[in-house]
mmCIF file of C-alpha atoms in Angstrom:
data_model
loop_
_atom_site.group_PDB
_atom_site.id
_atom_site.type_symbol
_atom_site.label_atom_id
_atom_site.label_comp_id
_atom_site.label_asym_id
_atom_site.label_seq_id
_atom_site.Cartn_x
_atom_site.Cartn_y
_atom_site.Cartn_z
ATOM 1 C CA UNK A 1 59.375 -0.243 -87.497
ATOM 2 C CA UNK A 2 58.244 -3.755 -87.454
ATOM 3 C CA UNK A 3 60.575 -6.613 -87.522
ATOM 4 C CA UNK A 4 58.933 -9.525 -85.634
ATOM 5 C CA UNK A 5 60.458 -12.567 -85.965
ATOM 6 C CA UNK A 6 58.576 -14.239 -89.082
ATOM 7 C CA UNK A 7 60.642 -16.595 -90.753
ATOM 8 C CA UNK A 8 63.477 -19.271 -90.145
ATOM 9 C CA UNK A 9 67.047 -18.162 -91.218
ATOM 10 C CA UNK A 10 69.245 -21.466 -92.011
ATOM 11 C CA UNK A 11 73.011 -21.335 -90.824
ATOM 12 C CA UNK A 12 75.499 -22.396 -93.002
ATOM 13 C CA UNK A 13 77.928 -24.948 -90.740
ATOM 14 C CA UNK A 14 81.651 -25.211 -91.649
ATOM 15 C CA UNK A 15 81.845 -23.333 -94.286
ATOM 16 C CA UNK A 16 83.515 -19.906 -93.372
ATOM 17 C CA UNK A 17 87.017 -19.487 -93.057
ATOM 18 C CA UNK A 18 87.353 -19.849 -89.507
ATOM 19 C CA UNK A 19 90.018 -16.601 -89.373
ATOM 20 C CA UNK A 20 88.038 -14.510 -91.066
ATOM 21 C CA UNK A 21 85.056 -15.301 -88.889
ATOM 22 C CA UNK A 22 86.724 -15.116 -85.802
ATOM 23 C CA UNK A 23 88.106 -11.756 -86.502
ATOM 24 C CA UNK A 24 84.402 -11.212 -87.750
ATOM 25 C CA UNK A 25 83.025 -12.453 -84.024
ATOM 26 C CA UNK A 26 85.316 -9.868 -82.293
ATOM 27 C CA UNK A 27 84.611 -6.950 -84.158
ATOM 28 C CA UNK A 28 81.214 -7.467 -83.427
ATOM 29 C CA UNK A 29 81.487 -8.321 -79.949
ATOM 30 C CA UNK A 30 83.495 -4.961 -79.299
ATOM 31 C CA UNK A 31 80.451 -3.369 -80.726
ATOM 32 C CA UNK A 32 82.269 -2.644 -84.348
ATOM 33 C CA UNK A 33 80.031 -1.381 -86.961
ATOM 34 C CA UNK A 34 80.214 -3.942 -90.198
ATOM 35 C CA UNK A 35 80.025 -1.733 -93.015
ATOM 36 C CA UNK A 36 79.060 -3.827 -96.381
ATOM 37 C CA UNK A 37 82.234 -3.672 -98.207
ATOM 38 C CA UNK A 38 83.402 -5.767 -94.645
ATOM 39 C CA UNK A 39 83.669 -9.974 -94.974
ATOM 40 C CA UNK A 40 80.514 -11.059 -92.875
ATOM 41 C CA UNK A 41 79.460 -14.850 -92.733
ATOM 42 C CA UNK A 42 76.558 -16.066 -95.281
ATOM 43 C CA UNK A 43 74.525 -16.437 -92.518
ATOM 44 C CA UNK A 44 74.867 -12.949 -91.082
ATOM 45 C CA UNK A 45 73.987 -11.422 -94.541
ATOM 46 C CA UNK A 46 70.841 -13.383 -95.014
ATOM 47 C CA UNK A 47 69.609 -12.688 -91.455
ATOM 48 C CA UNK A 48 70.320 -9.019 -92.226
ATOM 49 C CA UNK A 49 68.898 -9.301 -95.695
ATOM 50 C CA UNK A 50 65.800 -11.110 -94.370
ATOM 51 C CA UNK A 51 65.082 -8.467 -91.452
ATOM 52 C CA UNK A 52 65.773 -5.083 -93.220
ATOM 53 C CA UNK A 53 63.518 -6.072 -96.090
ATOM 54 C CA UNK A 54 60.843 -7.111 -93.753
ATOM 55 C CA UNK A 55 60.916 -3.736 -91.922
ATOM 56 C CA UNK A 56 60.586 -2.026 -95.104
ATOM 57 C CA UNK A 57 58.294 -4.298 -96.318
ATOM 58 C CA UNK A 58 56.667 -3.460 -93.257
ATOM 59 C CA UNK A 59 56.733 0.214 -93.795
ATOM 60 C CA UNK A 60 55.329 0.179 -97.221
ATOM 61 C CA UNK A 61 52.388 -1.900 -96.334
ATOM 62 C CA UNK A 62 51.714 0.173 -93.043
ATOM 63 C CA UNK A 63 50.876 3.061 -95.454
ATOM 64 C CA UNK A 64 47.525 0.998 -96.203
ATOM 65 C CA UNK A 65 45.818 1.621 -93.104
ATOM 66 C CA UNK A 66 46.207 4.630 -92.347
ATOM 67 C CA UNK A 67 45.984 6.290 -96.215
ATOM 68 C CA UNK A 68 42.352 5.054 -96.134
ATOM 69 C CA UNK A 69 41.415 7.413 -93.577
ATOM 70 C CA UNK A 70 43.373 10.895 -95.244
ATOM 71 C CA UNK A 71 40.343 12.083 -96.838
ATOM 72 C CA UNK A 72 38.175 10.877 -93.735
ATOM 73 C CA UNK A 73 39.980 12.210 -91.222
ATOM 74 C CA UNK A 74 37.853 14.583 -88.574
ATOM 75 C CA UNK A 75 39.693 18.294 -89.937
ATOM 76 C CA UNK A 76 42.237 19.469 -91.906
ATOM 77 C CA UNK A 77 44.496 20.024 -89.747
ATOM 78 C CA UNK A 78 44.145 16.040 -88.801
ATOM 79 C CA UNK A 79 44.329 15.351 -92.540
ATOM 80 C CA UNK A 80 47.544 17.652 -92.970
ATOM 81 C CA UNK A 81 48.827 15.466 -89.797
ATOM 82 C CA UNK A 82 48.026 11.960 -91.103
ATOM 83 C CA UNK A 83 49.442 12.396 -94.880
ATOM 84 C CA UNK A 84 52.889 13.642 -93.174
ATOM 85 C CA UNK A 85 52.571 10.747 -91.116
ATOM 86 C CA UNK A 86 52.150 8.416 -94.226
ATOM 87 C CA UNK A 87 54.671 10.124 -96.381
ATOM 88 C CA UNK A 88 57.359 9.441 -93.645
ATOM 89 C CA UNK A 89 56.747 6.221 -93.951
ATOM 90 C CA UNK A 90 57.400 5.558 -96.840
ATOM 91 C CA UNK A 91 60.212 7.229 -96.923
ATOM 92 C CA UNK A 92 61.234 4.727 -93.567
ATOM 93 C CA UNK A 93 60.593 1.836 -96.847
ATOM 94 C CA UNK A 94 62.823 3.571 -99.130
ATOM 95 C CA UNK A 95 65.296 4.324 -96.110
ATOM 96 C CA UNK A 96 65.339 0.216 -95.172
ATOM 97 C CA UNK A 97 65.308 -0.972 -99.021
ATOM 98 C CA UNK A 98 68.591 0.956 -99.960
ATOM 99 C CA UNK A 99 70.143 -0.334 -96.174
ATOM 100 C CA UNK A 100 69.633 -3.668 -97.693
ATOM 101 C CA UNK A 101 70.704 -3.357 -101.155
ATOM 102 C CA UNK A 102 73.893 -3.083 -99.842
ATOM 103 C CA UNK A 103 74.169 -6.412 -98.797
ATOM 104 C CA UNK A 104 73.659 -7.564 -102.018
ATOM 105 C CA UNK A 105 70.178 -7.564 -102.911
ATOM 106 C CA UNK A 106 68.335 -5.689 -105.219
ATOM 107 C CA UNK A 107 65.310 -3.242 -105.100
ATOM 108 C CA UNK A 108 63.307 -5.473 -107.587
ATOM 109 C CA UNK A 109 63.948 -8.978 -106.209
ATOM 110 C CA UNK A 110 62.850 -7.877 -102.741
ATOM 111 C CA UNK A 111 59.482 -6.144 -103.649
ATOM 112 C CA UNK A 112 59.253 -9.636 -106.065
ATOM 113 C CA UNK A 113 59.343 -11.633 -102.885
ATOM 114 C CA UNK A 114 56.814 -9.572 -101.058
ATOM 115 C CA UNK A 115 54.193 -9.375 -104.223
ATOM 116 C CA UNK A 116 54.507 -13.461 -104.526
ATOM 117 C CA UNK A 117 54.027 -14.079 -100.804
ATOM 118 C CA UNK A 118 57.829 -15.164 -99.808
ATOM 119 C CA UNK A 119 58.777 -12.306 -97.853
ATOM 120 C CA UNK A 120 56.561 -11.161 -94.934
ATOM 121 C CA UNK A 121 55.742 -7.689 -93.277
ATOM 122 C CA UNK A 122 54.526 -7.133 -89.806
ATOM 123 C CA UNK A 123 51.062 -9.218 -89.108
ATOM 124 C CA UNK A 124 49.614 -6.090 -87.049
ATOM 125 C CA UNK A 125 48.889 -4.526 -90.716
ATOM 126 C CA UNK A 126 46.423 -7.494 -91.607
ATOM 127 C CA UNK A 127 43.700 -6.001 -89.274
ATOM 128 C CA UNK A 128 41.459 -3.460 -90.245
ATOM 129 C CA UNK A 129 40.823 0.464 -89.579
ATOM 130 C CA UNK A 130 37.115 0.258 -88.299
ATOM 131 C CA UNK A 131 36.918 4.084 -87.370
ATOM 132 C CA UNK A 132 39.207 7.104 -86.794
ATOM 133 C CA UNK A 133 40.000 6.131 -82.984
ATOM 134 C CA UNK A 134 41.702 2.793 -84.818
ATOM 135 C CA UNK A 135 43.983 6.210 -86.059
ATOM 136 C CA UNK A 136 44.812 7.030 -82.743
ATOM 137 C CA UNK A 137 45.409 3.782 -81.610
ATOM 138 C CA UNK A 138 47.805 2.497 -84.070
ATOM 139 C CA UNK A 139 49.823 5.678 -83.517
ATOM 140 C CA UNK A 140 49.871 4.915 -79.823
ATOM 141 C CA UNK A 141 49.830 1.024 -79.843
ATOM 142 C CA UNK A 142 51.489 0.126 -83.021
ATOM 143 C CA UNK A 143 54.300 2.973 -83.474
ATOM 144 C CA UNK A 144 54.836 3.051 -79.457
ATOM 145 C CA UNK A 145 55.938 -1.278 -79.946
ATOM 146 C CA UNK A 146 57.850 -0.045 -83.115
ATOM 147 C CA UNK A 147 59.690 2.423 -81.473
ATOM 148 C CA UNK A 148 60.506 -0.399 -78.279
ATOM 149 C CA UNK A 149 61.570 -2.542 -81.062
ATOM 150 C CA UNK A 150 63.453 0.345 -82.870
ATOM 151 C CA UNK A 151 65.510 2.460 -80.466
ATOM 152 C CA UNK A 152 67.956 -0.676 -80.016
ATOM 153 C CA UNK A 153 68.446 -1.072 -83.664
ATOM 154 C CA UNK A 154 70.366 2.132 -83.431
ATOM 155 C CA UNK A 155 73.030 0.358 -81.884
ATOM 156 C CA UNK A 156 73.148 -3.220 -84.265
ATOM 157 C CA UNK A 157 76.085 -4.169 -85.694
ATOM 158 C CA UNK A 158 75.275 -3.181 -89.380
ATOM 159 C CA UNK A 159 76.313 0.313 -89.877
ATOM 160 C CA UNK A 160 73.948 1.249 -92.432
ATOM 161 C CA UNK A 161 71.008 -0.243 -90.689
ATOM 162 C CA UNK A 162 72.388 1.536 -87.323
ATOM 163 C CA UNK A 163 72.214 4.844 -89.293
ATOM 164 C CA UNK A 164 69.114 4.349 -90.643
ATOM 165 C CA UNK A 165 67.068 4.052 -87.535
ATOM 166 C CA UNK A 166 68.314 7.035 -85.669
ATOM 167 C CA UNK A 167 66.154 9.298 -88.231
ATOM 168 C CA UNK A 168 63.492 6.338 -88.292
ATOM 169 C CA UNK A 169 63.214 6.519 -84.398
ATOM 170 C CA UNK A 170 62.986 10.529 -84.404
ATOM 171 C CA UNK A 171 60.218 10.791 -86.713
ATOM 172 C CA UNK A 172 58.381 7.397 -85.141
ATOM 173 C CA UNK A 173 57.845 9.308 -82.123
ATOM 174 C CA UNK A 174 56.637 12.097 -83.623
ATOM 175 C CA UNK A 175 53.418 9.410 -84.514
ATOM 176 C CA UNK A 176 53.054 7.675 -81.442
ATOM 177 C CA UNK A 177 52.608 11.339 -79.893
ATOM 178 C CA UNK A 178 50.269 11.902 -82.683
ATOM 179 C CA UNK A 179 48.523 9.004 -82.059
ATOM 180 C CA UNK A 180 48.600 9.351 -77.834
ATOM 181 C CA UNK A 181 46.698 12.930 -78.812
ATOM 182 C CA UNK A 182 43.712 11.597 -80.797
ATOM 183 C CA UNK A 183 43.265 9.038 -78.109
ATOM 184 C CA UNK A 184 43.476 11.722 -75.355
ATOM 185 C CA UNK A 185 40.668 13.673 -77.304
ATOM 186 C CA UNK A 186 38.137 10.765 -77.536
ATOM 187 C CA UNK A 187 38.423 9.598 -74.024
ATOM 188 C CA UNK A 188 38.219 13.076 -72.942
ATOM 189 C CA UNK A 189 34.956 13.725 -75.424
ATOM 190 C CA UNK A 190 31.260 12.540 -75.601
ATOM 191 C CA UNK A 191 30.688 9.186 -74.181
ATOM 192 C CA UNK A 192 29.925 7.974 -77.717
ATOM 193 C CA UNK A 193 33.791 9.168 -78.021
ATOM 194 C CA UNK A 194 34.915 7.325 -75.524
ATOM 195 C CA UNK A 195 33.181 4.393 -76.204
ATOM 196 C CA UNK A 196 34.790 4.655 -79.444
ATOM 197 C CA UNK A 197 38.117 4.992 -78.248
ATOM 198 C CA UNK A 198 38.078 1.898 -75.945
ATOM 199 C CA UNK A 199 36.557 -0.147 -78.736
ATOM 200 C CA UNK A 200 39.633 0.564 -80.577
ATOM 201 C CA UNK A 201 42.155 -0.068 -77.585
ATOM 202 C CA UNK A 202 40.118 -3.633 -77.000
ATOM 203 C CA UNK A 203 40.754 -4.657 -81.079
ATOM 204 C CA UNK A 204 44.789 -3.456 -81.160
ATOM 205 C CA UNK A 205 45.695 -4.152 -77.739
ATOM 206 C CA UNK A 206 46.679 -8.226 -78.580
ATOM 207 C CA UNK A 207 48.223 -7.689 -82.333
ATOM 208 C CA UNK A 208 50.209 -5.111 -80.152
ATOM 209 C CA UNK A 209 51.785 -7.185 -77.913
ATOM 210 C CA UNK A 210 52.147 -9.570 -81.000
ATOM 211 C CA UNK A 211 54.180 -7.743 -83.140
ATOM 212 C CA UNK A 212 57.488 -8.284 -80.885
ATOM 213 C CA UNK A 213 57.277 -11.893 -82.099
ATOM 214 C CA UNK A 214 56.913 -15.342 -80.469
ATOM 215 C CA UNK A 215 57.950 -16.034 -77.081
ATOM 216 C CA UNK A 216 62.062 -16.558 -76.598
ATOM 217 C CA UNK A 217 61.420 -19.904 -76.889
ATOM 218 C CA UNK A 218 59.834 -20.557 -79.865
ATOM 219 C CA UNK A 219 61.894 -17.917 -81.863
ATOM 220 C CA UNK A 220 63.946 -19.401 -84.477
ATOM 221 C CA UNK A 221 66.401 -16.216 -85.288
ATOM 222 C CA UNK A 222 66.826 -14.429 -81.867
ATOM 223 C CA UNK A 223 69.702 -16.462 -79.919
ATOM 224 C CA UNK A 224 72.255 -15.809 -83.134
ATOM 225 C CA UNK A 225 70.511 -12.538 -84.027
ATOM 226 C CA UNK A 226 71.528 -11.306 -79.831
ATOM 227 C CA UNK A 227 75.052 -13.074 -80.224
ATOM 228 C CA UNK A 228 75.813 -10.789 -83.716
ATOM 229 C CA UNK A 229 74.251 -7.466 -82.098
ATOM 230 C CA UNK A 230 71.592 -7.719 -84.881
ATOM 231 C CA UNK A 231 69.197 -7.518 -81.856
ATOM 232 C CA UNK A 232 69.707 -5.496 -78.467
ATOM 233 C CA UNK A 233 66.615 -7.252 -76.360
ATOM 234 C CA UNK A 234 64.686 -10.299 -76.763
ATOM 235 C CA UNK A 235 61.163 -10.738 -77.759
ATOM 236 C CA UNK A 236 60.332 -10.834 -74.391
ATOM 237 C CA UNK A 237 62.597 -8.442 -72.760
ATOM 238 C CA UNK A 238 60.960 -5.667 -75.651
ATOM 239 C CA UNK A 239 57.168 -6.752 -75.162
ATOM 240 C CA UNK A 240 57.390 -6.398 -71.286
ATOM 241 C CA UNK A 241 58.754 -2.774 -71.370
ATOM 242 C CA UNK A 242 56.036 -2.150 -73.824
ATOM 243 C CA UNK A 243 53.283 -3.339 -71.359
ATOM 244 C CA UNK A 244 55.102 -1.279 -68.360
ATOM 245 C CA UNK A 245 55.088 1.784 -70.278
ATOM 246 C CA UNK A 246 51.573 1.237 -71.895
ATOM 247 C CA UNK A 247 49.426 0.639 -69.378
ATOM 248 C CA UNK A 248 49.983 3.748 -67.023
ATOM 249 C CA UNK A 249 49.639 5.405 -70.344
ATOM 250 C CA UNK A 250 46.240 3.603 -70.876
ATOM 251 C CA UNK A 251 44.860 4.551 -67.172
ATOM 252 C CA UNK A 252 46.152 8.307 -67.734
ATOM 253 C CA UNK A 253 43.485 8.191 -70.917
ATOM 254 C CA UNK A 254 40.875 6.753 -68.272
ATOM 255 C CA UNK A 255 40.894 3.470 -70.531
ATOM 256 C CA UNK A 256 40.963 0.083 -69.507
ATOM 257 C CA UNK A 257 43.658 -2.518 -70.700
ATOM 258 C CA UNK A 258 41.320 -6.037 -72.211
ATOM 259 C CA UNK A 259 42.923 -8.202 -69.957
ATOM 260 C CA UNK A 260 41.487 -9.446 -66.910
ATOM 261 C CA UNK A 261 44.819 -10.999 -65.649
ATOM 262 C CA UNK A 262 46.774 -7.967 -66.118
ATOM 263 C CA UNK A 263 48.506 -6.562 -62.710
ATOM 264 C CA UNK A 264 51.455 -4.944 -61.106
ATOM 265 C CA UNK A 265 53.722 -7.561 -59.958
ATOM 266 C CA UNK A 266 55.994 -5.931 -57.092
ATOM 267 C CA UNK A 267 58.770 -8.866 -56.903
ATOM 268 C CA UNK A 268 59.764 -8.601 -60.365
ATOM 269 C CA UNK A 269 59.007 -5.095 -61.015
ATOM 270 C CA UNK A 270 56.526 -5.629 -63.368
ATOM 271 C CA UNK A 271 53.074 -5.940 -64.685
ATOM 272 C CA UNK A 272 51.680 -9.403 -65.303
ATOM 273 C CA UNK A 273 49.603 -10.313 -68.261
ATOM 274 C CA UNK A 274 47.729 -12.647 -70.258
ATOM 275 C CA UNK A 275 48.353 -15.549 -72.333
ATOM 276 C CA UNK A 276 49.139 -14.073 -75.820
ATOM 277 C CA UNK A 277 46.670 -15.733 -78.573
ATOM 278 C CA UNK A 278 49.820 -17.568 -80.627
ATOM 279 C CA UNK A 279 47.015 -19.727 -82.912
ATOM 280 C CA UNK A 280 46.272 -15.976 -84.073
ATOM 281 C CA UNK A 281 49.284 -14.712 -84.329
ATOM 282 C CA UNK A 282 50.583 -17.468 -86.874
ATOM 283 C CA UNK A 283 47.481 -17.681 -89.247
ATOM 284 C CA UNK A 284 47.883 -14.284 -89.430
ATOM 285 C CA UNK A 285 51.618 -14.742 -90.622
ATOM 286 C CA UNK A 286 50.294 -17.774 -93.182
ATOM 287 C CA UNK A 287 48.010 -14.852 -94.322
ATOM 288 C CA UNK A 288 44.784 -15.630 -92.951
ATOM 289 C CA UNK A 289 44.493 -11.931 -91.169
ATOM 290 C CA UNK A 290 41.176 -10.417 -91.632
ATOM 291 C CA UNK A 291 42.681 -8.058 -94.482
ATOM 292 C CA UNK A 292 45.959 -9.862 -95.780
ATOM 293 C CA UNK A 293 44.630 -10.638 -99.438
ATOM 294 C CA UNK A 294 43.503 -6.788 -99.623
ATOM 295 C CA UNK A 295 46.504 -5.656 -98.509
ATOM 296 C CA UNK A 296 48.431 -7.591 -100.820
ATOM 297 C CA UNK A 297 46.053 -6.457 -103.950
ATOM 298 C CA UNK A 298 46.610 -3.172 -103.009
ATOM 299 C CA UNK A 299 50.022 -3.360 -102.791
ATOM 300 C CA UNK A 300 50.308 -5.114 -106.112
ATOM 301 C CA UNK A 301 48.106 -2.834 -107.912
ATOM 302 C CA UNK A 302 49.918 0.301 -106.676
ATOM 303 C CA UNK A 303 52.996 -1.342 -108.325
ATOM 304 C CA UNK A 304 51.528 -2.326 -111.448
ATOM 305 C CA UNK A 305 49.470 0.831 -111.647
ATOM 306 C CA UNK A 306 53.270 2.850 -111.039
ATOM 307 C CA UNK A 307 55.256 1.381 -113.673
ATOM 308 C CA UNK A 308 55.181 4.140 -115.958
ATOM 309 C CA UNK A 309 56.525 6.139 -113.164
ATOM 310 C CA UNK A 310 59.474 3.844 -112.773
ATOM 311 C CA UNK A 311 59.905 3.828 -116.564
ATOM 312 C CA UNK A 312 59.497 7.506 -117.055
ATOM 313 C CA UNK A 313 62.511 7.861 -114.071
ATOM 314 C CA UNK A 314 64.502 5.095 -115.822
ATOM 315 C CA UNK A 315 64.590 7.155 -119.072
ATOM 316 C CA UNK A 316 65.362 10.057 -117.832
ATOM 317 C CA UNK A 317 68.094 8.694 -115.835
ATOM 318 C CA UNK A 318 69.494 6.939 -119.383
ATOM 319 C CA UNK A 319 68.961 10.460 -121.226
ATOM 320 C CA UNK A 320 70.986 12.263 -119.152
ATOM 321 C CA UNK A 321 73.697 9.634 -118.309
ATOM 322 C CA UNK A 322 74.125 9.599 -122.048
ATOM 323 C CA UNK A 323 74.278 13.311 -121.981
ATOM 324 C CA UNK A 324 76.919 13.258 -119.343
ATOM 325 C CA UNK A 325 79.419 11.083 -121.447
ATOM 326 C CA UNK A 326 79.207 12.834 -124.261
ATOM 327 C CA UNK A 327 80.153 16.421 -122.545
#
């Protein structure tokens, strides 16, 4: 899962009934589930709308990475492991896209808004896969911040999101194990291995740490996001258990962690890091990453290249819908 904090959300001021959204604000902050035939501000909707069609934007485009390595992947048994992989994530896309057609959106306007550049997905997926240790390292790096970001969207405030994630989280830690493996076989290897492995844990180490979003401070959506139990944890809060947990992780491997400032900070209980590259970070969101326009080709090809898939299921639908009201 992937739902940095990408775009602005503009609130709609004094113009909900204030009843209604008081008895909205309680519900919520006795940890209610609001299910989509519930009232819910404007506001709360589009934030909602905005985030679940990221994440499954998100999903879909995450396939892109890692589906050009199935046929170059090291055995079959690592090929078997890496299509399941993909396949489950799609099926995370198809999960998030139906969470948020309930709110009022549909399937075609949201993949619209991805295909012309209005929507985002997750900037980590606008770097490349150099070799199979990047494999191992997005499973490790990349799912291990998704599932940080993830297990506390089991608990928002939007049932159908909620439900989503619980089967979302289960099978996201299947990959970061997955992941965690092929990197414990390279380190463990040749040199050349090893080498390999650490080259890949030096590229994906900062797009990492990016992918919880900008700091506190400088993100637009989290204060109302934390008051309506959209989010759990900050940005912050969620990228410093992700270092904590990481870098023993990293030293177990017998890898070394790119940043020179990085250390165990006994007050707070913590480790302290570097100064996260934010010029980065946001020309990769404009779509300057070093792979955004081939991502977004591929992804716009695949759909053009699928319509007569869509319009073979669409017909077959019709035929037997007509078939149904005539018995």
């Amino acid at each position: 899962m992937y739902t940095t904090e990408l775009q602005k959300t503009k609130a709609v001021a004094g113009t909900e009934d204030p009843d209604k959204l008081a008895a909205f604000e309680a519900r919520v902050a006795a940890d209610e589930f609001i299910e989509p035939k519930d009232w819910m501000p404007e506001a709360y909707r589009r934030t909602l709308t905005r985030q679940i069609s990221q994440h499954a934007h998100s999903e879909i485009v995450g396939m892109l990475p890692e589906g050009n390595w199935i046929t170059r992947a090291p055995s079959l048994r690592r090929k078997a492991i890496l299509l399941a992989k993909v396949q489950d994530e799609a099926g995370h896309g198809l999960y998030l896209y139906s969470a948020a057609e309930t709110l009022g959106t549909s399937r075609e306007e949201m993949i619209e808004a991805l295909h012309s550049g209005k929507a985002k997905y997750s900037t980590i997926f606008n770097y490349p896969t150099l070799t199979w240790a990047d494999i191992g390292a997005i499973g490790w790096l990349v799912d291990g911040a998704a599932i940080m970001n993830q297990v506390p969207l089991q608990r928002t405030s939007y049932g159908p999101y909620a439900r989503a994630m619980v089967r979302v989280c289960k099978e996201e830690s299947f990959h970061q194990r997955q992941g965690y493996e092929i990197m414990m076989h390279l380190a463990a290897g040749t040199p050349e291995q090893k080498r390999m492995a650490q080259d890949a844990l030096n590229r994906w180490w900062w797009p990492s740490l990016m992918m919880f979003g900008p700091p506190d401070a400088d993100s637009p959506n989290t204060a109302q996001s934390m008051r309506w139990r959209i989010k759990r944890e900050t940005n912050d809060e969620l990228r410093q258990k992700f270092v904590d947990i990481t870098v023993p992780q990293a030293e177990a491997l017998g890898l070394s962690v790119p940043d020179p400032v990085l250390a165990w900070n006994e007050e707070k209980g913590g480790h302290d890091f570097g100064e996260i590259d934010w010029e980065e970070f946001y020309a990769v969101v404009r779509g300057e990453g070093p792979v955004a326009k081939e991502r977004m080709k591929a992804r716009r090809d695949a759909w053009e290249e699928g319509a007569w898939v869509r319009e073979a299921a669409a017909a077959y639908a019709e035929k037997h819908a007509r078939k149904a009201e005539a018995a």
